[in-house]
Coordinates of C-alpha atoms in Angstrom, one line a residue:
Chain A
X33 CA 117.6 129.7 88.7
X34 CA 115.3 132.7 88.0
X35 CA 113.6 135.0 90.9
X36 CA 110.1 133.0 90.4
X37 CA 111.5 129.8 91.0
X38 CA 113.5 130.6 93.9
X39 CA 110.6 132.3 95.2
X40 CA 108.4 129.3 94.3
X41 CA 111.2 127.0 96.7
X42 CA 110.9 130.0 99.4
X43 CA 107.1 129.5 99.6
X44 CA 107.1 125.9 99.4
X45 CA 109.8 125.6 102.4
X46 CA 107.5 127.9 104.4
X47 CA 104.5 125.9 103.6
X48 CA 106.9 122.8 104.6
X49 CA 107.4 124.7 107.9
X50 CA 103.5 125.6 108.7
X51 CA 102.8 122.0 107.8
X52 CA 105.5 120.8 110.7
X53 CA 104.2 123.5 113.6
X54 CA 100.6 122.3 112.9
X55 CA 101.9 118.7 113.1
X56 CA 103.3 119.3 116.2
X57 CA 100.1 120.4 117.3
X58 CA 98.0 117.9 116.1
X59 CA 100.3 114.8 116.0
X60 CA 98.5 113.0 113.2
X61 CA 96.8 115.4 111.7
X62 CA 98.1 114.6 108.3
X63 CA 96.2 116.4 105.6
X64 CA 94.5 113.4 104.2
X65 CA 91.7 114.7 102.2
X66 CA 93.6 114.9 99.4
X67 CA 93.9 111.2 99.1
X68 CA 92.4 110.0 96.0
X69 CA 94.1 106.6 95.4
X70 CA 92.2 103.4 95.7
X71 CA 95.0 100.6 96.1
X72 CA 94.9 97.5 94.4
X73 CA 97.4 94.3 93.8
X74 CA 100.3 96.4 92.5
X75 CA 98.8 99.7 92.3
X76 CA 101.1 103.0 93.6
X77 CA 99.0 104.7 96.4
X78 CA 97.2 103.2 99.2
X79 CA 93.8 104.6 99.7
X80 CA 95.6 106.4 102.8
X81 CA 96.5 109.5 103.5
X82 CA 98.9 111.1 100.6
X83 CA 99.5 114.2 102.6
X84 CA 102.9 115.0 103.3
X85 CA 105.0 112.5 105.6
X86 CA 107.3 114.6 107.6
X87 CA 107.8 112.3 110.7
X88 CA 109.1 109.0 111.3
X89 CA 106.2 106.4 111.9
X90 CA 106.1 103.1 112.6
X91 CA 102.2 101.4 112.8
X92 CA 102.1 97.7 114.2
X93 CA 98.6 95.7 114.1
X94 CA 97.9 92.0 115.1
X95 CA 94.8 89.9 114.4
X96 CA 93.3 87.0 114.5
X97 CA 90.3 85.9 112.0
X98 CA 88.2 82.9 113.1
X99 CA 85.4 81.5 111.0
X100 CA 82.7 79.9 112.1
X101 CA 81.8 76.3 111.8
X102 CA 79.3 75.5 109.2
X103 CA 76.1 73.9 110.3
X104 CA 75.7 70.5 110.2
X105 CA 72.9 71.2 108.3
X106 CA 74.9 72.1 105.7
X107 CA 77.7 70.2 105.2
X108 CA 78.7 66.4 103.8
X109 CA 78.0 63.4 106.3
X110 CA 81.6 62.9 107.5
X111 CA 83.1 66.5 106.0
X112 CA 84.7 68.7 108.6
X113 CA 82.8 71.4 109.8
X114 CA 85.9 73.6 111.3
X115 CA 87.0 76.2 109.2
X116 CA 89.8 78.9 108.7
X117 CA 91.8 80.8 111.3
X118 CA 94.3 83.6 110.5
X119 CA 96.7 85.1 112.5
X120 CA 98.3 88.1 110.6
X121 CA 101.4 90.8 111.8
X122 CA 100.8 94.2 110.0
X123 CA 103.8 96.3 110.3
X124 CA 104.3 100.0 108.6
X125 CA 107.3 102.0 108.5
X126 CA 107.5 105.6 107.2
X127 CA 110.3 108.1 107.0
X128 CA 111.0 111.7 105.3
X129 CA 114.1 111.3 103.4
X130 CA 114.7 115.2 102.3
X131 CA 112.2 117.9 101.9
X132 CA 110.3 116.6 99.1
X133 CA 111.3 112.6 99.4
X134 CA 109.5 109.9 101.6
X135 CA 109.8 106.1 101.9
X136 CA 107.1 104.0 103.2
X137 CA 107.6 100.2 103.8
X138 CA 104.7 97.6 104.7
X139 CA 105.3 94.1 105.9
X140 CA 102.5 91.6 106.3
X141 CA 102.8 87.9 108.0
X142 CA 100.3 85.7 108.0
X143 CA 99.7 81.9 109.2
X144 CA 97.0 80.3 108.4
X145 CA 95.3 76.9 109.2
X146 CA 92.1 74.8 108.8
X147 CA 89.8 73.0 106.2
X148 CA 88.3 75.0 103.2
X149 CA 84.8 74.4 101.1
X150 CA 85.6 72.1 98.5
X151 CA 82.9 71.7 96.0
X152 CA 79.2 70.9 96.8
X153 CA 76.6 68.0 96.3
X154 CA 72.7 67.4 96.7
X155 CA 71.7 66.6 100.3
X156 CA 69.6 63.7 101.5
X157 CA 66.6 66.4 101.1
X158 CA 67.7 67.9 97.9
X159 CA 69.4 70.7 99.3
X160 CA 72.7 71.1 98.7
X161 CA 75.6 70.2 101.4
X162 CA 79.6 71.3 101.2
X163 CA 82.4 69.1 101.1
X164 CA 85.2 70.2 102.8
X165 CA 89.2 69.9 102.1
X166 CA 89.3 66.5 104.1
X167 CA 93.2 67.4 105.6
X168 CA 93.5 70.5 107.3
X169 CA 95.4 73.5 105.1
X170 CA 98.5 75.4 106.6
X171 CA 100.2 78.3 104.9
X172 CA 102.2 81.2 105.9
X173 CA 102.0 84.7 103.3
X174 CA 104.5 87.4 103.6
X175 CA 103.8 90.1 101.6
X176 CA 106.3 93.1 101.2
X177 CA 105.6 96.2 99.7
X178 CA 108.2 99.3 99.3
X179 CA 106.6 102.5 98.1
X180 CA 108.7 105.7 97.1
X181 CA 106.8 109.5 97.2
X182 CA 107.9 112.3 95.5
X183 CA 106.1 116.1 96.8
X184 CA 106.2 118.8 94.3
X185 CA 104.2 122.2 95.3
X186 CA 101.0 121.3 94.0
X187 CA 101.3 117.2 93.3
X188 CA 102.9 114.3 94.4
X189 CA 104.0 111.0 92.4
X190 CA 104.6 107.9 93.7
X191 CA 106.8 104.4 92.6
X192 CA 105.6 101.1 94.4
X193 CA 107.4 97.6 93.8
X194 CA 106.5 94.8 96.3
X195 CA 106.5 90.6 96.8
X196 CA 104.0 88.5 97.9
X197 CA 105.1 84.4 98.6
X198 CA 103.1 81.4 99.7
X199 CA 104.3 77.9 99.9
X200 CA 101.9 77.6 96.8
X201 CA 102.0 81.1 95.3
X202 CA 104.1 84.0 94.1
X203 CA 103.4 87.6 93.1
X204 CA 105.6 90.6 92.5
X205 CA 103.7 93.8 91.6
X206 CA 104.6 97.3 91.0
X207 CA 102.6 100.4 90.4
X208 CA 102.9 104.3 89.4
X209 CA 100.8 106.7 90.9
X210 CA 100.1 110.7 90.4
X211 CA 97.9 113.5 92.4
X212 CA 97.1 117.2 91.6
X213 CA 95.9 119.4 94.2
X214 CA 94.6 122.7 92.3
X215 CA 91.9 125.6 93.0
X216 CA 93.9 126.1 96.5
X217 CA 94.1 122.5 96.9
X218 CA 90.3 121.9 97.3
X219 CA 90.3 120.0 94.1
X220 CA 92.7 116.5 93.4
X221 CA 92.6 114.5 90.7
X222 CA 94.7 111.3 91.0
X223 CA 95.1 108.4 88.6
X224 CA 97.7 105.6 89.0
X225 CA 98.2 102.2 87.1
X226 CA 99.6 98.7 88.6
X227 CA 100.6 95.5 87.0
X228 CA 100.8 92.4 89.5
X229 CA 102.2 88.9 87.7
X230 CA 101.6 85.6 89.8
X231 CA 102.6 82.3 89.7
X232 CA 100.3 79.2 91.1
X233 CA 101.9 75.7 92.3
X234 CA 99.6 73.9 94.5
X235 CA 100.1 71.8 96.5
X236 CA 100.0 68.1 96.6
X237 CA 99.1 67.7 92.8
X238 CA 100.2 64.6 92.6
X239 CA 97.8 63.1 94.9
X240 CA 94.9 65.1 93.4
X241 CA 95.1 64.8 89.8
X242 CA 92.2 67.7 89.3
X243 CA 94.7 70.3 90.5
X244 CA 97.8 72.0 88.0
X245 CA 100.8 71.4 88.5
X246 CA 101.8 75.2 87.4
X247 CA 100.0 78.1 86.2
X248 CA 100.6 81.5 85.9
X249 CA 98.5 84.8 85.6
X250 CA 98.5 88.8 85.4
X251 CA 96.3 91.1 86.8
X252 CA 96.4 95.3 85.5
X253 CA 95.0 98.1 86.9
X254 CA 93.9 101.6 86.6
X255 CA 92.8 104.0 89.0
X256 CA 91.7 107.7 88.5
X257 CA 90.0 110.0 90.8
X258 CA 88.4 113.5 92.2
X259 CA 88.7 114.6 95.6
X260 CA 86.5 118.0 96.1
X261 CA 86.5 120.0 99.9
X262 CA 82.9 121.0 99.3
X263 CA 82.6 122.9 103.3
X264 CA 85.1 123.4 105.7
X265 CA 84.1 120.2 107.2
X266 CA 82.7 118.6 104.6
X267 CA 84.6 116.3 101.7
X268 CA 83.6 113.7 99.1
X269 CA 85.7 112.0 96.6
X270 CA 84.7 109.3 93.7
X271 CA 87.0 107.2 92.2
X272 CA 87.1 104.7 88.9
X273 CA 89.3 101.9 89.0
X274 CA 89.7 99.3 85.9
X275 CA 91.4 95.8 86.3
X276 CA 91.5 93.2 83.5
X277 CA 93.1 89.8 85.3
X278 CA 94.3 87.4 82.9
X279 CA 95.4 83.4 82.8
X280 CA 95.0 80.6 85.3
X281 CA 92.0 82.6 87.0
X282 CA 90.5 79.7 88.5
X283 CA 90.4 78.2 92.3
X284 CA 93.1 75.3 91.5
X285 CA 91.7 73.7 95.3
X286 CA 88.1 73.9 94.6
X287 CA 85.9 71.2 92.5
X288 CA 82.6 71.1 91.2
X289 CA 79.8 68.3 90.2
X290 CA 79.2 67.8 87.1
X291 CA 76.7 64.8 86.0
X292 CA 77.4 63.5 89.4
X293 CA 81.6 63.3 88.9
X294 CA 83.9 66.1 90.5
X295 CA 85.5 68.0 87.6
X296 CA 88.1 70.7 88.2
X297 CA 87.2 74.4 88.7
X298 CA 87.5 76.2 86.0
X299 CA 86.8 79.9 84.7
X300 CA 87.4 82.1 81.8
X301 CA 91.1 83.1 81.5
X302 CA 90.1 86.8 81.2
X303 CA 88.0 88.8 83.2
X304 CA 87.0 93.1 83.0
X305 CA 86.1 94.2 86.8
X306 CA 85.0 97.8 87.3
X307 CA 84.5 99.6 90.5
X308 CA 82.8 102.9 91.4
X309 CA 84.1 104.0 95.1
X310 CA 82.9 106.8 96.3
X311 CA 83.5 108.1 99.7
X312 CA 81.3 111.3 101.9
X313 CA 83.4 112.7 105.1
X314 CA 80.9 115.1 107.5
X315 CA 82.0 116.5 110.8
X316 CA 80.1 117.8 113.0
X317 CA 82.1 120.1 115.7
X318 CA 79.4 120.7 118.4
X319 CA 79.2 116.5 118.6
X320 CA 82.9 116.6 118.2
X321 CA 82.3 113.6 115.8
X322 CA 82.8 113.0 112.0
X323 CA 80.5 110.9 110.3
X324 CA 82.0 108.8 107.2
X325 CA 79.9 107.3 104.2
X326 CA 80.9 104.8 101.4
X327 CA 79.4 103.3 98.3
X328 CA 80.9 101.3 95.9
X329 CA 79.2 99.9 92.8
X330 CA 81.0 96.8 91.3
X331 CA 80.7 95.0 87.7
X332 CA 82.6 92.9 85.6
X333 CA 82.1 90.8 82.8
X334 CA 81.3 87.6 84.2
X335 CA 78.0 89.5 85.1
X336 CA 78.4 89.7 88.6
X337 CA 77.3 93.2 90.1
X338 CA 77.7 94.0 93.5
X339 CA 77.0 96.7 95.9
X340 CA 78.9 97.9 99.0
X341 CA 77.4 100.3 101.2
X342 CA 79.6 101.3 104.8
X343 CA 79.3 103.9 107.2
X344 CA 81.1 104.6 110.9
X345 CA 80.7 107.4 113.4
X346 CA 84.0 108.7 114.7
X347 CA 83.1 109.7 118.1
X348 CA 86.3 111.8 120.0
X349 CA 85.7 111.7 123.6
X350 CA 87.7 113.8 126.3
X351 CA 91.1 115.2 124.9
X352 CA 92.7 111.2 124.2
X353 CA 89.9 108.7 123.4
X354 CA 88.2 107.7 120.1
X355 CA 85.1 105.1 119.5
X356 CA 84.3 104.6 115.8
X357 CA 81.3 101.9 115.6
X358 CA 80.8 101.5 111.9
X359 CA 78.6 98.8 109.5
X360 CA 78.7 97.5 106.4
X361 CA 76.2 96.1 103.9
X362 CA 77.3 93.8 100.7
X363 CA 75.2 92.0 98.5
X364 CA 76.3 90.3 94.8
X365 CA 74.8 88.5 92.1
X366 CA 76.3 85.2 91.1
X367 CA 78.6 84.6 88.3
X368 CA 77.0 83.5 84.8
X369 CA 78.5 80.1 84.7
X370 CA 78.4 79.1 88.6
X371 CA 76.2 76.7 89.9
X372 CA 76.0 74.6 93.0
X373 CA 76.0 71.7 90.9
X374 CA 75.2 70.7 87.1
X375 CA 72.9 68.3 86.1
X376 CA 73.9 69.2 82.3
X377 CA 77.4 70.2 80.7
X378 CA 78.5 73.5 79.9
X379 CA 79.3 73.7 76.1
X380 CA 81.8 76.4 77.2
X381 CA 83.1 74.0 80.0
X382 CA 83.3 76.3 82.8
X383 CA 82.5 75.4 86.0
X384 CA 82.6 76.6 89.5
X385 CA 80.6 75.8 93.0
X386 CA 83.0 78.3 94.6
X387 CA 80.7 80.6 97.8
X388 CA 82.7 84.1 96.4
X389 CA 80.7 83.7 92.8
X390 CA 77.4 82.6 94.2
X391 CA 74.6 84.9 95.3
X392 CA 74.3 86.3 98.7
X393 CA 74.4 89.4 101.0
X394 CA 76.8 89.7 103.9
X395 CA 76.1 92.2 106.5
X396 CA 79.6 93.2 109.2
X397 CA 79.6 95.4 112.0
X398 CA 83.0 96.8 113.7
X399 CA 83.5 98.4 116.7
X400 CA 87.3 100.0 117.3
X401 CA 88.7 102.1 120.6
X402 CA 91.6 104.2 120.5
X403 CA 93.5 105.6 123.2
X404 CA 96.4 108.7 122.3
X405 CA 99.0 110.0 124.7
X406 CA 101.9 112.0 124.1
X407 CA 105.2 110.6 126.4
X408 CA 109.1 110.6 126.0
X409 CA 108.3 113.4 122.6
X410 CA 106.6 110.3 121.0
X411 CA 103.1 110.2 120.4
X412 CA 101.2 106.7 120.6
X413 CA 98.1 105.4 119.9
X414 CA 96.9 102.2 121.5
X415 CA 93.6 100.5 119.3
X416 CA 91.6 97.3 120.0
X417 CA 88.7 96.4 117.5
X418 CA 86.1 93.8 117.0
X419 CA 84.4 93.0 113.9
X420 CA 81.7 90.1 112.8
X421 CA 80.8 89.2 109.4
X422 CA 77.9 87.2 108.6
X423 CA 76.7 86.0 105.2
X424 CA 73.2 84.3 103.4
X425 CA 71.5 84.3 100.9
X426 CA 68.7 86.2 102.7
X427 CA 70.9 88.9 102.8
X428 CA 71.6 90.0 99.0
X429 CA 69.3 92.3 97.3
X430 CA 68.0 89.8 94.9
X431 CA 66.2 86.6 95.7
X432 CA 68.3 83.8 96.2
X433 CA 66.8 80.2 95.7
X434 CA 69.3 77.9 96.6
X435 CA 72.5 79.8 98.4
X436 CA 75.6 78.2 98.3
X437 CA 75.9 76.2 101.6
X438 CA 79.7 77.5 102.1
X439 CA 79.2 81.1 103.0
X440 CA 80.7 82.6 105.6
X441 CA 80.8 84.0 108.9
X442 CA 83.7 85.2 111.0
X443 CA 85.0 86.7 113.8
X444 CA 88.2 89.6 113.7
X445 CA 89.6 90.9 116.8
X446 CA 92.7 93.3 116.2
X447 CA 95.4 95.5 118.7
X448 CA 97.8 98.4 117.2
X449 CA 100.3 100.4 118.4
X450 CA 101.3 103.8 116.4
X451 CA 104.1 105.7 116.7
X452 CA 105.0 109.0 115.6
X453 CA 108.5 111.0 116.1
Chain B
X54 CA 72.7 108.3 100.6
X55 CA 70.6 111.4 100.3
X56 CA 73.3 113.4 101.2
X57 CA 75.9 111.2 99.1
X58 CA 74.0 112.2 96.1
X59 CA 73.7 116.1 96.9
X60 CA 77.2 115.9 97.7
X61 CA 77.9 114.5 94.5
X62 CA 75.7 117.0 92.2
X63 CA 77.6 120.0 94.8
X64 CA 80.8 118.7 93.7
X65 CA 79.8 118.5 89.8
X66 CA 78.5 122.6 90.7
X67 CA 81.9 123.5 92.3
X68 CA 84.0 122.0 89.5
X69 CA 81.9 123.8 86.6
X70 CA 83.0 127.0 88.6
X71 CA 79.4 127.8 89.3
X72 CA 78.8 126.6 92.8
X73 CA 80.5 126.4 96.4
X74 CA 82.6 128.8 98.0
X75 CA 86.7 127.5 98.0
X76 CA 87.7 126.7 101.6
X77 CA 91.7 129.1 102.1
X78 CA 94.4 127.3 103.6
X79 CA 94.0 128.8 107.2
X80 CA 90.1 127.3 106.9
X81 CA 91.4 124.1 107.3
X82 CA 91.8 123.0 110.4
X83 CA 88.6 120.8 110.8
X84 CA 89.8 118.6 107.3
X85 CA 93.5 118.2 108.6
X86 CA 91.6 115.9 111.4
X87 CA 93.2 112.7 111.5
X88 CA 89.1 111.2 111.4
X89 CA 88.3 113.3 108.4
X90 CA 90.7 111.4 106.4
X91 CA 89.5 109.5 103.4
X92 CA 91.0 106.1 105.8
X93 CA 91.9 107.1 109.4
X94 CA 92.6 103.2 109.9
X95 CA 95.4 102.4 107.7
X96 CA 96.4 99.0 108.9
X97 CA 92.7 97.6 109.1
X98 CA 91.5 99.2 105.9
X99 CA 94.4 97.1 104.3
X100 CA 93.7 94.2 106.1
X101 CA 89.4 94.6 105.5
X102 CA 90.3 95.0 102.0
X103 CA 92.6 92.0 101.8
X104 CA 89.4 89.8 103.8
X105 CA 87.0 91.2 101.7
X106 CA 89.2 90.7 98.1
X107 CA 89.6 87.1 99.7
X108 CA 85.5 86.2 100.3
X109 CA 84.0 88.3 98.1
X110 CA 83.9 88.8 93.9
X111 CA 83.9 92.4 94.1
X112 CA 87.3 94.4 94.2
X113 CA 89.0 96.2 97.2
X114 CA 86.8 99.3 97.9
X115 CA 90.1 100.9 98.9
X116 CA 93.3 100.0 100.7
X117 CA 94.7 96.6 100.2
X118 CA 98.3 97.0 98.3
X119 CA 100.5 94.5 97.9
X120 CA 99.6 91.1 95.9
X121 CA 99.0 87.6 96.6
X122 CA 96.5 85.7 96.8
X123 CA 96.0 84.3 100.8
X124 CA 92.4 83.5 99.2
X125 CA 91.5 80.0 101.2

């Protein structure tokens, strides 16, 4: 090995070193901002922190989503009006393995119960009222995701490979990721790609003759960004990501109307989504507060454009306490072929009634607490958060006419435990 | 959003080597803050993404890995 090189180890052992006395002053004071993934199904690199992991970490989170009824107003005479609850187990697990190796390893459980929109008709007075799934849904998703990182001095690369299974629905992904810190590591770029290949068999097919027996689709992504340290407390980063899905890419539960006569859903077997995330990070030391910002511009080629606007106030308070209220605004445009109804046929033949391509705005609101203490040479953090979602068509940006009458509203409460070694 | 965008054209300045000063290594105590990361929240940004992927048309603004679909 040559003098550079080994000097090029020396320094980076020493910069390991700092890295680990800082840590031990600031527990989780990973150095994040160089974080310039945007993690999709099957894409290396979660949007979190890609700064070095040199402790062992384990993150647990439980929560449970409720949605609302939907108004009587709004739904069939006779249709259930209770919806979807979701109890879901988050657990991460992170470890160092060597100086430049670390393994991360997410587990997610979720069960999940209730009746789901269906597919829509014309109301007594014209407007239109849901139909709900008439027997109530129950599924349970685990979802394992195993992600290897590799540091080098100035970049990082990163191998994912992960399952996801449903009594009705299989995925296995994998993705490849890279980062490059440069001009003393004020400047990342990162890119990664992701392939996710799923396979569809719903249930009870044989009772509903709309619905497939089997189908099958793949969804790939790419990803590639700029992080930029623009003040000692001030960061932005922006972020491209592509995904082309392709196959069964249709709701194989949901229905729509056609001439009066329910005909299955059914969508174009490709679709081009592009999103535009970026992301403004401000603190503010005599508040002892950072403010966060996020934008994200979304398009794809069954016209739908959408825009998502969040922000949150990190408020620290005494030595061990944390508030972060934070908002979010949403608003989309519909889908070029959705309807709540059709009074004529498509000569392309795709339908869908389906709330997630209709019109509307949503508007949430979260507020989180977190607690940290140091005891035993662990360091914990305790969180509890609330969060509501409510959606119309009032809200979007654009006027909306007739909104679909299965939007939704719901409820998330959520506890976590971290733990750092 | 004001800000976003002068944010935005300071960052195009900086990387055309004609704008902001480079923060050195020992200036950066304030960004290694656990709330200055790009997602302080790990687990919920995962989980908002995977809600929001599941009710919505747009894609995950950041966060959700894994696949499936969980999309009732």
């Amino acid at each position: 090995m040559s003098h550079p090189a080994r000097r090029g180890r020396r320094k980076a052992r020493a910069r390991s070193a700092r890295r680990r006395a800082q840590r031990k002053r600031k527990p989780s004071a990973l150095a994040a901002l160089t974080s310039g993934a945007l993690a999709l199904p099957g894409l290396a690199g979660s949007a979190a922190a890609e700064g070095l992991i040199d402790q062992i970490s384990s993150e647990y989170n439980f929560s449970r989503y409720s949605e609302g009824s939907i108004p009587a107003s709004k739904v069939a005479p006779g249709s259930e009006r209770g919806r979807y609850d979701i109890d879901m187990h988050q657990v991460h697990l992170a470890a160092p393995l060597g100086e430049r190796f670390a393994l991360g390893l997410d587990v997610v459980h979720e069960s999940m119960s209730g009746a789901t929109p269906w597919y829509v008709i014309p109301g007594d007075d014209g407007d239109p009222v849901q139909v709900m799934t008439g027997a109530t849904v129950e599924d349970k998703r685990t979802d394992l995701l195993l992600e290897g990182k590799y540091y080098m001095d100035r970049s990082l690369a990163s191998l994912s490979g992960g399952v996801s299974f449903e009594k009705d629905y299989f995925a296995i992904n994998g993705g490849l990721g890279g980062q490059l810190d440069f001009n003393d590591k004020n400047t990342t770029l990162s890119s990664g790609v992701g392939v996710s290949i799923d396979s569809i068999d719903p249930t009870d097919s044989a009772e509903f003759p709309l619905r497939p027996d089997h189908e099958k689709k793949q969804s790939y992504s790419a990803y590639a960004g700029i992080s930029q340290v623009l003040r000692r407390n001030v960061a932005i980063q922006s972020t491209l990501t592509y995904s082309l899905g392709n196959g069964f890419l249709s709701d194989p539960y949901k229905e729509a109307l056609v001439l009066g006569e329910p005909v299955a859903d059914s969508r174009p077997d490709l679709r081009n989504q592009i999103a535009w995330l970026s992301r403004y990070r401000h603190h503010f030391s005599s508040l002892n507060a950072t403010f966060h910002t996020d934008y994200q511009f979304y398009w794809d080629d069954w016209n739908i454009t959408a825009h998502t606007l969040e922000v949150a106030w990190y408020q620290s308070l005494f030595e061990s306490f944390r508030l972060i209220p934070s908002f979010r605004y949403y608003s989309q445009g519909q889908a070029d072929f959705y309807a709540n109804y059709y009074d004529q046929a498509r000569s392309d033949g795709y339908y869908s009634s389906d709330y997630r391509l209709s019109p509307f705005g949503a508007i949430s609101w979260r507020l989180r607490a977190e607690a940290h203490f140091r005891t035993w040479e662990i360091d914990w953090v305790g969180s509890f958060s609330w969060q509501r979602y409510l959606s119309s068509g009032s809200y979007a940006l654009g006027k909306v006419s007739a909104p679909n009458p299965g939007l939704v509203s719901f409820d998330l409460y959520s506890v976590g435990l971290t733990t750092r070694f | 959003m004001r800000a976003l965008v002068a944010s935005l054209s300071l960052a195009a300045l900086c990387l055309s080597g004609t704008g902001c000063a480079a923060v050195k290594p020992w200036e950066r105590d304030v960004l290694a803050r656990p709330d200055m990361a790009w997602e302080p929240d790990t687990l919920e940004a995962k989980r908002d993404a995977h809600v929001h992927y599941s009710k919505e048309a747009s894609l995950p603004g950041g966060g959700a890995g894994g696949g499936g679909c969980g999309c009732n």
